[in-house]
Coordinates of C-alpha atoms and ligand atoms in Angstrom, one line a residue:
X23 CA 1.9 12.1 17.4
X24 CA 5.3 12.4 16.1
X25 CA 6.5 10.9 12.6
X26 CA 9.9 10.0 12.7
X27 CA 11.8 11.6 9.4
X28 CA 13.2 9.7 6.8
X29 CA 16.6 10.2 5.9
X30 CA 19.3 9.1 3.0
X31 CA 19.2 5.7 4.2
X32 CA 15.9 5.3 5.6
X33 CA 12.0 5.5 4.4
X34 CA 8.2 4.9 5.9
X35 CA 6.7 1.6 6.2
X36 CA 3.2 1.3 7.6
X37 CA 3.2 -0.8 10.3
X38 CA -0.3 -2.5 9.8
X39 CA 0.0 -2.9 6.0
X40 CA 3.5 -2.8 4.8
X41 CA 3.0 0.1 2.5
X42 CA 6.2 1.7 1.3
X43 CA 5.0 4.1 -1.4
X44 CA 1.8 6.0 -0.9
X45 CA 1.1 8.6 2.2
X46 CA -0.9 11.7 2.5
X47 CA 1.3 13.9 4.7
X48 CA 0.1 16.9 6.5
X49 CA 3.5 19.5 6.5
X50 CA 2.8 22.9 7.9
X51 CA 6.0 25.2 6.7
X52 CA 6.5 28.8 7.1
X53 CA 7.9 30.0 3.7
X54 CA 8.8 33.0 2.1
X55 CA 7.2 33.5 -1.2
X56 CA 8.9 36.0 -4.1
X57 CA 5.9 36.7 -5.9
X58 CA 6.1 38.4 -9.4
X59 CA 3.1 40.0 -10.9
X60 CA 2.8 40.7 -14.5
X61 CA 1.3 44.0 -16.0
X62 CA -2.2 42.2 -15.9
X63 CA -2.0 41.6 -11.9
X64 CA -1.8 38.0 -12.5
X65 CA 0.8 36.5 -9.8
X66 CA 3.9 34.0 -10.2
X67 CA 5.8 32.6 -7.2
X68 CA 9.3 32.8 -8.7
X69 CA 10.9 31.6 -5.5
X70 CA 10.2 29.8 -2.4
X71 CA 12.5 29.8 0.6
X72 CA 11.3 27.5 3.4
X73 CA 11.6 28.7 6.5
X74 CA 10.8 26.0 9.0
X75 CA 8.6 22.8 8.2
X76 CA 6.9 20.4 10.3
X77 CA 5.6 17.0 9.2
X78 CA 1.9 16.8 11.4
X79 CA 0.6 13.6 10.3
X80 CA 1.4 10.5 8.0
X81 CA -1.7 8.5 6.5
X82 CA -1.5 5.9 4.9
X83 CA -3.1 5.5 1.5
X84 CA -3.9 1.9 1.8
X85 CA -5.3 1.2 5.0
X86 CA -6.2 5.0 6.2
X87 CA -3.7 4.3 9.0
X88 CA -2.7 7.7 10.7
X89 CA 0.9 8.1 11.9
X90 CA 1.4 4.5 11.9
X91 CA 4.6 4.6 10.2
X92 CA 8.4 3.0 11.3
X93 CA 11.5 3.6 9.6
X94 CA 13.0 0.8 7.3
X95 CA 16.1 0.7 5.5
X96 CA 16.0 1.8 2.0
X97 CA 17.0 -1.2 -1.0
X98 CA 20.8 -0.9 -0.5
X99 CA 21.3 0.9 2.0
X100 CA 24.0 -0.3 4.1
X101 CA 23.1 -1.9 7.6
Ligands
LIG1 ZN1 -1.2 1.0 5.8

């Protein structure tokens, strides 16, 4: 159930297929939204501030894997 969050020196690997680059991720976030209409009613968001943000679920877009992800080093990152 819970993904563990890449950092600066870390990224996802699926662990049954060794995909490093494709994921659907399901993130529920509470944001707040500065929305700016124009004379016509038509709405912009001009700015988004994220208020909390949680990472549900990690699929992976090879093998349809869900939350079957470990954390590897990233190329170059020291050990
Ligand atoms: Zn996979």
């Amino acid at each position: 159930m819970t993904v563990p969050l890449p950092t600066d020196t870390t990224r996802w690997r699926c662990t049954l297929c060794g995909n490093l680059t494709r994921f659907d991720v399901t993130r529920s976030s509470k944001v707040v939204e500065y929305v700016h209409l124009d004379l016509a009613g038509e709405p912009k968001v001009e700015e988004r501030e994220v208020l909390s943000e949680t990472i549900e679920s990690v699929r992976c877009r090879w093998c349809n894997a869900v939350d079957k992800v470990e954390l590897v080093d990233r190329p170059g990152a020291g050990s």
